[in-house]
């Protein structure tokens, strides 16, 4: 079935790594492992931030949102990818492709803005410590997160509608492992200058502007840190800020390489591995980066485990006492 502009509404074929079948089994195992790590790590951060009252701060509110984003982002891509790698079919329905494309754009753009918000939070914490709770009050934090989500949603609606309207002249093969914009644009049988301009403009808004704000924030933070003489506080600041900077470098570096270059200047095979990195590997590294370098999270996990252990021991003790009481009553009745 063809639409009026020649675009197919039948299933798409996700080529993925089918031209390198010897790598597919290895890639599928690696992707599965990283996906499990992503699920466990990000779910842990969300639960710990919610359960431990000492982590009810703006930083962990934003970190919980980042973890939720990573969970949604990977879940919109990896299950379909694994199904195609493990199964005989490499197809995805037209509706499934549109949804996958939309959510990938939406969540990716939201994360770009959220990382900038987190940099501002670190700036306020380091450079304005006495006014931090006043500056980063709960209402502002909620508005910043909501703005990030709405900004991502708006960009996704624009790009998704423009890209899916491109005539494909019956082409059904998506040369990637999920429905991503560069691969979908290359499927089109016409060149669209409008899309290239829109992509570049939104790339500036969602990539270069947030990254510039992040770099400015950390430039000010570095200047402030240089004046701190207490080694303990200096080290704590470097740990929390270093974690965020590592995530920013991994995320923005690959995205800028993929989206800010002309679409025909990146080889498809090279692009697939860059895409694999920021869709599969980076989301799994985020919780590890934040928890391994952050004593607050480690301490919170220990406190929660200790509480659970005490609760479990108390329940078992109560059961034992109840059992002993029951046995005693039974013996009295028998005698």
Coordinates of C-alpha atoms in Angstrom, one line a residue:
X1 CA 0.0 0.0 0.0
X2 CA 1.4 3.4 -1.0
X3 CA 0.5 6.8 0.2
X4 CA 0.0 9.7 -2.2
X5 CA 3.6 10.8 -1.8
X6 CA 4.9 7.4 -2.5
X7 CA 5.8 6.5 1.1
X8 CA 5.1 3.0 2.1
X9 CA 2.9 2.3 5.1
X10 CA 3.8 -1.4 5.2
X11 CA 6.5 -2.9 7.5
X12 CA 10.0 -1.5 7.4
X13 CA 13.1 -3.7 7.4
X14 CA 15.7 -2.8 10.0
X15 CA 19.0 -3.9 8.4
X16 CA 21.0 -3.4 11.6
X17 CA 24.2 -5.3 11.4
X18 CA 22.9 -7.9 8.9
X19 CA 25.8 -7.2 6.6
X20 CA 28.1 -8.5 9.3
X21 CA 26.3 -11.6 10.5
X22 CA 29.4 -12.8 12.4
X23 CA 29.0 -9.8 14.8
X24 CA 25.2 -10.2 15.4
X25 CA 25.4 -12.8 18.1
X26 CA 28.2 -10.9 19.9
X27 CA 26.4 -7.6 19.6
X28 CA 23.1 -9.2 20.9
X29 CA 24.8 -10.5 24.0
X30 CA 26.6 -7.2 24.7
X31 CA 23.4 -5.3 24.2
X32 CA 21.4 -7.6 26.5
X33 CA 24.0 -7.3 29.3
X34 CA 24.1 -3.5 29.0
X35 CA 20.3 -3.4 29.0
X36 CA 20.1 -5.3 32.2
X37 CA 22.7 -3.1 33.8
X38 CA 20.7 0.0 32.6
X39 CA 17.4 -1.4 34.1
X40 CA 19.0 -2.4 37.4
X41 CA 21.2 0.7 37.8
X42 CA 18.7 3.4 36.9
X43 CA 15.8 1.7 38.8
X44 CA 18.1 1.6 41.9
X45 CA 18.8 5.3 41.6
X46 CA 15.1 6.2 41.3
X47 CA 14.2 3.9 44.3
X48 CA 17.0 5.1 46.5
X49 CA 16.4 8.8 45.8
X50 CA 12.7 8.2 46.6
X51 CA 13.1 6.1 49.8
X52 CA 16.0 7.9 51.4
X53 CA 14.9 11.3 52.8
X54 CA 18.4 12.6 52.9
X55 CA 18.4 12.4 49.1
X56 CA 15.3 14.6 48.7
X57 CA 17.4 17.4 47.2
X58 CA 17.3 19.1 43.8
X59 CA 20.4 17.2 42.6
X60 CA 18.8 13.8 43.2
X61 CA 15.4 15.0 41.9
X62 CA 17.1 15.8 38.6
X63 CA 19.2 12.6 38.7
X64 CA 16.0 10.6 39.2
X65 CA 14.5 12.2 36.1
X66 CA 17.6 11.4 34.2
X67 CA 17.4 7.8 35.2
X68 CA 13.8 7.6 34.3
X69 CA 14.6 9.1 30.9
X70 CA 17.4 6.5 30.3
X71 CA 15.0 3.7 31.2
X72 CA 12.4 4.9 28.8
X73 CA 14.9 5.7 26.0
X74 CA 16.6 2.3 26.1
X75 CA 13.2 0.5 26.4
X76 CA 11.9 2.2 23.3
X77 CA 14.8 0.8 21.3
X78 CA 16.5 -2.3 22.7
X79 CA 13.7 -4.9 23.0
X80 CA 12.9 -4.4 19.3
X81 CA 16.6 -4.6 18.5
X82 CA 17.1 -7.8 20.4
X83 CA 14.0 -9.4 18.8
X84 CA 15.4 -8.6 15.4
X85 CA 18.9 -9.9 16.3
X86 CA 17.6 -13.1 17.8
X87 CA 14.7 -13.8 15.4
X88 CA 14.5 -14.5 11.7
X89 CA 12.6 -11.3 10.9
X90 CA 14.2 -7.9 10.9
X91 CA 11.0 -6.0 10.4
X92 CA 9.1 -3.3 12.3
X93 CA 5.6 -2.0 11.6
X94 CA 5.2 1.5 10.2
X95 CA 3.4 2.5 13.4
X96 CA 6.1 1.0 15.5
X97 CA 8.8 2.8 13.5
X98 CA 7.0 6.1 14.0
X99 CA 6.6 5.6 17.7
X100 CA 10.2 4.5 18.1
X101 CA 11.5 7.4 16.1
X102 CA 9.3 9.9 18.1
X103 CA 10.2 8.6 21.5
X104 CA 13.9 8.5 20.7
X105 CA 13.8 12.1 19.5
X106 CA 11.6 13.3 22.4
X107 CA 13.7 11.6 25.2
X108 CA 17.0 12.4 23.6
X109 CA 16.2 16.2 23.3
X110 CA 14.8 16.2 26.8
X111 CA 18.0 14.7 28.2
X112 CA 20.0 17.4 26.4
X113 CA 18.0 20.1 28.3
X114 CA 18.0 18.2 31.6
X115 CA 21.8 17.9 31.6
X116 CA 22.0 21.7 31.2
X117 CA 19.6 22.1 34.1
X118 CA 21.8 19.8 36.2
X119 CA 24.8 21.9 35.4
X120 CA 22.9 25.0 36.7
X121 CA 22.1 23.1 39.8
X122 CA 25.7 22.3 40.4
X123 CA 26.6 26.0 39.8
X124 CA 24.1 27.1 42.4
X125 CA 25.3 24.5 44.9
X126 CA 29.0 25.4 44.5
X127 CA 29.0 29.2 43.8
X128 CA 25.9 30.2 45.9
X129 CA 25.9 27.7 48.8
X130 CA 24.3 30.0 51.3
X131 CA 21.4 30.8 48.9
X132 CA 21.2 27.4 47.3
X133 CA 17.9 26.3 49.0
X134 CA 16.3 29.6 48.1
X135 CA 17.5 29.5 44.4
X136 CA 16.7 25.9 43.8
X137 CA 13.4 25.7 45.6
X138 CA 11.0 22.8 44.7
X139 CA 8.7 24.8 42.5
X140 CA 11.6 26.0 40.3
X141 CA 13.0 22.5 40.1
X142 CA 9.6 21.2 38.9
X143 CA 9.3 24.0 36.3
X144 CA 12.8 23.3 35.0
X145 CA 12.1 19.6 34.6
X146 CA 8.7 20.3 33.0
X147 CA 10.3 22.7 30.5
X148 CA 12.9 20.1 29.6
X149 CA 10.1 17.5 28.9
X150 CA 8.0 20.0 26.9
X151 CA 11.0 21.2 24.9
X152 CA 11.9 17.6 23.9
X153 CA 8.2 16.9 23.0
X154 CA 8.0 20.0 20.8
X155 CA 11.2 19.2 18.9
X156 CA 10.1 15.6 18.4
X157 CA 6.8 16.6 17.0
X158 CA 8.4 18.9 14.5
X159 CA 11.1 16.5 13.3
X160 CA 9.0 13.4 13.3
X161 CA 6.2 15.0 11.2
X162 CA 8.7 16.5 8.7
X163 CA 10.8 13.3 8.3
X164 CA 7.9 10.8 8.0
X165 CA 6.3 13.0 5.3
X166 CA 9.3 12.6 3.0
X167 CA 8.6 10.5 -0.1
X168 CA 10.4 7.1 0.1
X169 CA 9.3 5.8 -3.4
X170 CA 8.6 2.3 -1.9
X171 CA 11.9 2.0 -0.1
X172 CA 11.4 -0.1 3.1
X173 CA 15.0 -0.8 4.3
X174 CA 16.2 1.2 7.2
X175 CA 20.0 0.9 7.3
X176 CA 20.2 1.0 11.1
X177 CA 19.1 -1.1 14.1
X178 CA 16.2 1.2 15.0
X179 CA 14.2 4.0 13.3
X180 CA 16.6 6.9 13.7
X181 CA 16.4 10.2 11.8
X182 CA 19.7 10.0 9.7
X183 CA 18.7 6.5 8.5
X184 CA 15.1 7.6 7.7
X185 CA 16.3 10.7 5.9
X186 CA 18.6 8.6 3.7
X187 CA 15.6 6.4 2.8
X188 CA 13.9 9.4 1.1
X189 CA 14.1 9.5 -2.7
X190 CA 14.4 13.4 -2.6
X191 CA 16.7 15.8 -1.0
X192 CA 15.1 18.1 1.5
X193 CA 16.9 21.4 2.2
X194 CA 14.1 22.3 4.7
X195 CA 14.8 19.3 6.9
X196 CA 18.5 19.9 6.9
X197 CA 17.9 23.5 8.0
X198 CA 15.4 22.4 10.7
X199 CA 17.8 19.7 12.0
X200 CA 20.7 22.1 12.1
X201 CA 18.6 24.8 13.9
X202 CA 17.2 22.4 16.5
X203 CA 20.7 20.9 16.8
X204 CA 21.9 24.4 17.8
X205 CA 19.0 24.9 20.2
X206 CA 19.2 21.4 21.9
X207 CA 22.9 20.6 21.6
X208 CA 25.1 23.6 21.2
X209 CA 23.2 26.0 23.4
X210 CA 22.8 23.6 26.4
X211 CA 26.4 22.5 26.0
X212 CA 27.6 26.1 26.0
X213 CA 25.6 26.8 29.2
X214 CA 27.1 23.7 30.7
X215 CA 30.7 24.8 29.8
X216 CA 30.0 28.3 31.2
X217 CA 28.6 26.9 34.4
X218 CA 31.6 24.7 34.9
X219 CA 34.0 27.5 34.0
X220 CA 32.5 29.5 36.9
X221 CA 32.5 26.4 39.1
X222 CA 36.3 25.8 38.4
X223 CA 37.0 29.4 39.4
X224 CA 35.1 29.0 42.6
X225 CA 36.8 25.7 43.4
X226 CA 40.2 27.2 43.0
X227 CA 39.5 29.5 46.0
X228 CA 38.4 26.7 48.3
X229 CA 41.1 25.7 50.8
X230 CA 39.3 22.8 52.5
X231 CA 40.5 19.6 50.8
X232 CA 37.4 17.5 51.9
X233 CA 34.9 19.9 50.4
X234 CA 37.1 20.5 47.3
X235 CA 37.1 16.7 46.7
X236 CA 33.4 16.3 47.2
X237 CA 32.7 19.1 44.7
X238 CA 35.0 17.4 42.1
X239 CA 33.3 14.1 42.7
X240 CA 29.7 15.3 42.0
X241 CA 30.7 17.7 39.2
X242 CA 33.1 15.2 37.7
X243 CA 30.3 12.6 37.4
X244 CA 28.1 15.1 35.6
X245 CA 30.9 16.2 33.3
X246 CA 31.7 12.6 32.4
X247 CA 28.0 11.9 31.4
X248 CA 27.9 15.2 29.5
X249 CA 31.0 14.3 27.5
X250 CA 29.8 10.8 26.6
X251 CA 26.3 12.0 25.7
X252 CA 26.9 15.2 23.9
X253 CA 30.1 14.1 22.1
X254 CA 28.4 11.3 20.2
X255 CA 25.2 13.2 19.5
X256 CA 27.0 16.3 18.1
X257 CA 29.1 14.0 15.9
X258 CA 25.9 12.3 14.5
X259 CA 23.5 15.2 14.2
X260 CA 25.5 18.4 13.6
X261 CA 27.4 17.0 10.6
X262 CA 25.8 17.0 7.1
X263 CA 23.8 13.8 6.9
X264 CA 25.8 12.5 3.9
X265 CA 29.2 13.0 5.4
X266 CA 29.1 10.1 7.9
X267 CA 29.6 6.5 6.7
X268 CA 26.6 4.3 7.7
X269 CA 28.7 1.6 9.4
X270 CA 30.5 4.2 11.5
X271 CA 27.2 5.9 12.3
X272 CA 25.7 2.6 13.5
X273 CA 28.4 2.1 16.1
X274 CA 28.2 5.7 17.3
X275 CA 24.4 5.2 17.6
X276 CA 25.0 1.9 19.5
X277 CA 27.2 3.8 21.9
X278 CA 24.8 6.6 22.9
X279 CA 21.6 4.4 22.8
X280 CA 22.9 1.3 24.6
X281 CA 26.2 2.0 26.4
X282 CA 25.8 5.5 27.7
X283 CA 22.5 4.9 29.6
X284 CA 24.0 1.9 31.4
X285 CA 27.1 3.9 32.4
X286 CA 25.2 6.9 33.9
X287 CA 24.2 5.1 37.1
X288 CA 27.6 3.6 37.5
X289 CA 29.3 6.9 37.0
X290 CA 27.1 8.6 39.6
X291 CA 27.1 5.9 42.2
X292 CA 30.8 4.9 42.0
X293 CA 31.9 8.5 42.5
X294 CA 29.2 9.5 44.9
X295 CA 29.4 8.7 48.6
X296 CA 25.8 10.0 49.3
X297 CA 24.3 7.3 47.0
X298 CA 26.5 4.6 48.5
X299 CA 25.5 5.6 52.0
X300 CA 21.9 5.8 51.1
X301 CA 21.9 2.3 49.7
X302 CA 23.6 1.0 52.9
X303 CA 21.1 2.7 55.1
X304 CA 18.2 1.3 53.1
X305 CA 19.7 -2.2 53.2
X306 CA 20.2 -2.0 56.9
X307 CA 16.6 -0.9 57.5
X308 CA 15.4 -3.7 55.3
X309 CA 17.6 -6.1 57.2
X310 CA 16.3 -4.9 60.6
X311 CA 12.7 -5.1 59.4
X312 CA 13.3 -8.6 58.1
X313 CA 15.0 -9.7 61.4
X314 CA 12.1 -8.1 63.4
X315 CA 9.5 -9.9 61.3
X316 CA 11.3 -13.2 61.7
X317 CA 11.7 -12.6 65.4
X318 CA 8.0 -11.8 65.8
X319 CA 7.2 -15.0 63.9
X320 CA 9.5 -17.0 66.2
X321 CA 7.9 -15.5 69.3
X322 CA 4.4 -16.2 67.9
X323 CA 5.4 -19.8 67.1
X324 CA 6.8 -20.2 70.6
X325 CA 3.7 -18.8 72.2
X326 CA 1.5 -21.1 70.1
X327 CA 3.6 -24.1 71.1
X328 CA 3.3 -23.1 74.8
X329 CA -0.4 -22.8 74.6
X330 CA -0.7 -26.1 72.9
X331 CA 1.4 -27.7 75.6
X332 CA -0.8 -26.2 78.3
X333 CA -3.9 -27.6 76.6
X334 CA -2.3 -31.1 76.3
X335 CA -1.4 -31.1 80.0

